[in-house]
Short mmCIF file of C-alpha atoms in Angstrom, two decimals:
data_model
loop_
_atom_site.label_atom_id
_atom_site.label_comp_id
_atom_site.label_asym_id
_atom_site.label_seq_id
_atom_site.Cartn_x
_atom_site.Cartn_y
_atom_site.Cartn_z
CA MET P 400 40.06 7.17 -34.72
CA LYS P 401 40.94 6.00 -31.15
CA LYS P 402 39.44 9.25 -29.70
CA VAL P 403 36.22 8.88 -31.76
CA SER P 404 35.84 5.30 -30.59
CA LEU P 405 36.35 6.34 -26.94
CA LEU P 406 33.88 9.12 -27.34
CA GLY P 407 31.36 6.84 -28.92
CA LEU P 408 31.77 4.19 -26.05
CA ALA P 409 31.38 7.01 -23.44
CA MET P 410 28.17 8.27 -25.15
CA LEU P 411 26.86 4.69 -25.34
CA LEU P 412 27.60 4.09 -21.59
CA PHE P 413 25.94 7.40 -20.75
CA VAL P 414 22.80 6.57 -22.80
CA ALA P 415 22.69 2.92 -21.37
CA CYS P 416 22.76 4.28 -17.70
CA GLN P 417 19.85 6.57 -18.19
CA GLN P 418 16.69 5.43 -16.26
CA LYS P 419 14.06 4.03 -18.50
CA GLY P 420 10.36 4.33 -17.73
CA PRO P 421 8.72 5.91 -14.71
CA ALA P 422 10.57 6.27 -11.40
CA ARG P 423 10.02 3.20 -9.25
CA TYR P 424 10.21 5.14 -5.92
CA ALA P 425 9.01 8.64 -5.08
CA THR P 426 7.87 10.67 -2.10
CA THR P 427 5.72 13.01 -4.18
CA GLY P 428 3.05 12.42 -6.82
CA ALA P 429 -0.57 12.21 -7.54
CA GLU P 430 -1.15 8.97 -5.70
CA ILE P 431 0.49 10.30 -2.59
CA ASP P 432 -1.60 13.46 -2.79
CA ALA P 433 -4.64 11.18 -2.95
CA VAL P 434 -3.63 9.38 0.18
CA LYS P 435 -2.99 12.70 1.93
CA SER P 436 -6.52 13.68 0.90
CA LEU P 437 -7.86 10.32 2.21
CA VAL P 438 -6.19 11.01 5.59
CA GLU P 439 -7.54 14.57 5.58
CA ASP P 440 -11.05 13.22 4.81
CA TYR P 441 -10.67 10.88 7.71
CA HIS P 442 -9.68 13.62 10.11
CA LYS P 443 -12.61 15.78 9.08
CA GLY P 444 -15.14 12.90 9.23
CA ASN P 445 -15.89 13.53 5.52
CA TRP P 446 -16.85 9.97 4.89
CA GLU P 447 -18.33 10.66 1.36
CA GLY P 448 -15.05 12.13 0.38
CA TRP P 449 -13.25 9.28 2.04
CA LEU P 450 -15.24 6.70 0.11
CA GLY P 451 -14.62 8.59 -3.16
CA HIS P 452 -10.96 7.61 -3.06
CA TYR P 453 -11.89 3.88 -3.52
CA ALA P 454 -12.81 2.00 -6.66
CA ASP P 455 -16.20 0.27 -6.49
CA THR P 456 -14.39 -3.13 -6.37
CA ALA P 457 -11.78 -2.17 -3.79
CA LYS P 458 -10.64 -4.77 -1.29
CA LEU P 459 -9.55 -3.60 2.15
CA HIS P 460 -7.54 -5.83 4.56
CA HIS P 461 -7.45 -4.26 7.99
CA ASN P 462 -5.24 -6.45 10.37
CA THR P 463 -6.23 -9.47 8.20
CA SER P 464 -4.53 -11.72 5.74
CA GLU P 465 -4.86 -11.47 1.92
CA LYS P 466 -7.75 -13.84 1.82
CA PHE P 467 -9.97 -11.70 4.04
CA SER P 468 -11.15 -8.49 2.55
CA ARG P 469 -14.05 -6.09 3.12
CA PRO P 470 -15.50 -3.32 1.08
CA PRO P 471 -14.75 0.32 1.92
CA LYS P 472 -18.37 0.98 3.21
CA GLU P 473 -18.01 -1.79 5.85
CA VAL P 474 -14.52 -0.56 6.95
CA MET P 475 -15.97 3.04 7.11
CA GLU P 476 -18.69 1.93 9.51
CA GLN P 477 -16.21 0.17 11.64
CA LEU P 478 -13.95 3.24 11.79
CA LYS P 479 -16.90 5.43 12.58
CA GLY P 480 -17.82 3.14 15.49
CA LEU P 481 -14.37 3.30 16.84
CA LEU P 482 -14.11 7.10 16.46
CA ALA P 483 -17.57 7.58 18.13
CA THR P 484 -15.88 6.64 21.43
CA THR P 485 -13.31 9.48 21.11
CA SER P 486 -13.47 13.21 21.95
CA SER P 487 -10.62 13.95 19.53
CA TYR P 488 -8.35 12.09 17.15
CA ALA P 489 -5.81 12.74 14.54
CA PHE P 490 -2.55 11.53 13.00
CA GLU P 491 0.56 13.39 14.19
CA ASP P 492 1.70 16.19 11.89
CA ASP P 493 4.68 14.30 10.35
CA PRO P 494 3.52 11.05 8.78
CA PHE P 495 5.74 9.49 6.09
CA TYR P 496 4.48 8.68 2.55
CA GLU P 497 6.20 6.94 -0.29
CA MET P 498 5.17 5.60 -3.54
CA ILE P 499 6.70 2.60 -5.39
CA ILE P 500 6.10 0.79 -8.56
CA ASP P 501 6.85 -2.86 -7.94
CA ASP P 502 8.25 -5.50 -10.22
CA LYS P 503 4.73 -6.31 -11.62
CA GLY P 504 4.19 -2.57 -12.60
CA GLU P 505 1.70 -2.06 -9.82
CA THR P 506 1.57 1.37 -8.07
CA TRP P 507 1.50 1.29 -4.28
CA VAL P 508 1.58 4.06 -1.75
CA ASN P 509 2.88 3.40 1.83
CA PHE P 510 1.86 5.49 4.81
CA TRP P 511 3.37 5.44 8.33
CA GLY P 512 1.81 7.56 11.08
CA ASN P 513 1.02 7.78 14.69
CA TRP P 514 -2.64 8.03 15.45
CA LYS P 515 -3.39 9.89 18.63
CA GLY P 516 -6.93 9.89 20.25
CA THR P 517 -8.59 10.88 23.46
CA ILE P 518 -11.17 8.34 24.77
CA ALA P 519 -14.32 10.45 25.72
CA ALA P 520 -15.49 8.34 28.66
CA ASN P 521 -12.25 8.71 30.64
CA ASN P 522 -10.19 11.42 28.95
CA GLU P 523 -7.31 8.88 28.44
CA GLU P 524 -5.06 9.40 25.50
CA LEU P 525 -4.02 6.65 23.21
CA GLU P 526 -1.19 6.53 20.60
CA ILE P 527 -1.35 3.78 17.97
CA PRO P 528 1.25 3.39 15.18
CA VAL P 529 -0.59 2.83 11.88
CA HIS P 530 0.86 1.47 8.50
CA LEU P 531 -1.19 1.52 5.30
CA THR P 532 -0.26 0.33 1.86
CA LEU P 533 -2.59 1.19 -0.85
CA GLN P 534 -2.68 -0.05 -4.44
CA PHE P 535 -3.73 2.42 -7.14
CA VAL P 536 -5.23 1.87 -10.58
CA ASN P 537 -6.38 4.75 -12.70
CA GLY P 538 -6.24 7.12 -9.66
CA LYS P 539 -8.41 5.02 -7.37
CA ILE P 540 -7.48 2.70 -4.52
CA VAL P 541 -8.24 -0.91 -5.46
CA GLU P 542 -6.59 -2.60 -2.60
CA GLU P 543 -5.55 -1.50 0.94
CA HIS P 544 -3.65 -3.21 3.68
CA ALA P 545 -3.79 -1.59 7.10
CA TYR P 546 -1.98 -2.63 10.21
CA TYR P 547 -2.55 -1.15 13.65
CA ASN P 548 -2.81 -2.72 17.13
CA LEU P 549 -6.14 -2.04 18.84
CA SER P 550 -5.34 -4.15 22.00
CA GLU P 551 -4.92 -1.14 24.24
CA TYR P 552 -8.04 0.43 22.94
CA MET P 553 -9.98 -2.75 23.46
CA ALA P 554 -8.63 -3.14 26.97
CA MET P 555 -9.68 0.41 27.81
CA MET P 556 -13.25 -0.17 26.34
CA ARG P 557 -13.54 -3.31 28.56
CA GLU P 558 -12.53 -1.39 31.65
CA ILE P 559 -15.05 1.43 30.79
CA GLU P 560 -17.85 -1.15 30.34
CA ALA P 561 -16.93 -2.91 33.61
CA ALA P 562 -16.94 0.36 35.51
CA ASN P 563 -20.28 1.29 33.98
CA ALA P 564 -21.79 -2.12 34.88
CA ALA P 565 -20.48 -1.73 38.40
CA GLU P 566 -22.00 1.68 38.78
CA GLU P 567 -25.30 0.49 37.41
CA GLU P 568 -25.39 -2.40 39.98
CA ALA P 569 -24.66 0.18 42.77
CA ASP P 570 -27.49 2.31 41.62
CA GLU P 571 -30.03 -0.59 41.85
#
């Protein structure tokens, strides 16, 4: 009887320790594949494909707080404007992706990568660390938070503008 009780207790502990529900953390999955595809569309300049990853009501927060959001099309136009000043750009080959399901049951994918680009006007290279965290509902991005520091890029653009203005004055 004692052996049966111990065996029953061991089985009860084994069953109780089993993970219930979906994994709360993963480095593979459909949502991660969707973010990889989003990054690939960005690399290729496939803006229609890029937009297709977002829900119609998606809220994007790029270097802003929670209360300031923009729709994907507006962010797309800003990105296109920034990229128009480059001769090449891409994320390094080894970005890191992870998916979590938070305590509210929300699915989020995190991305960390280093963006490298060459400014067309002066052939200078920039490297900018980027962090994205994207919430998914029914396979679409409904919210995105992006953090990256554009101060070096903006300083370079001001230098180029100043040099162009000085050159135009010299030509007059």
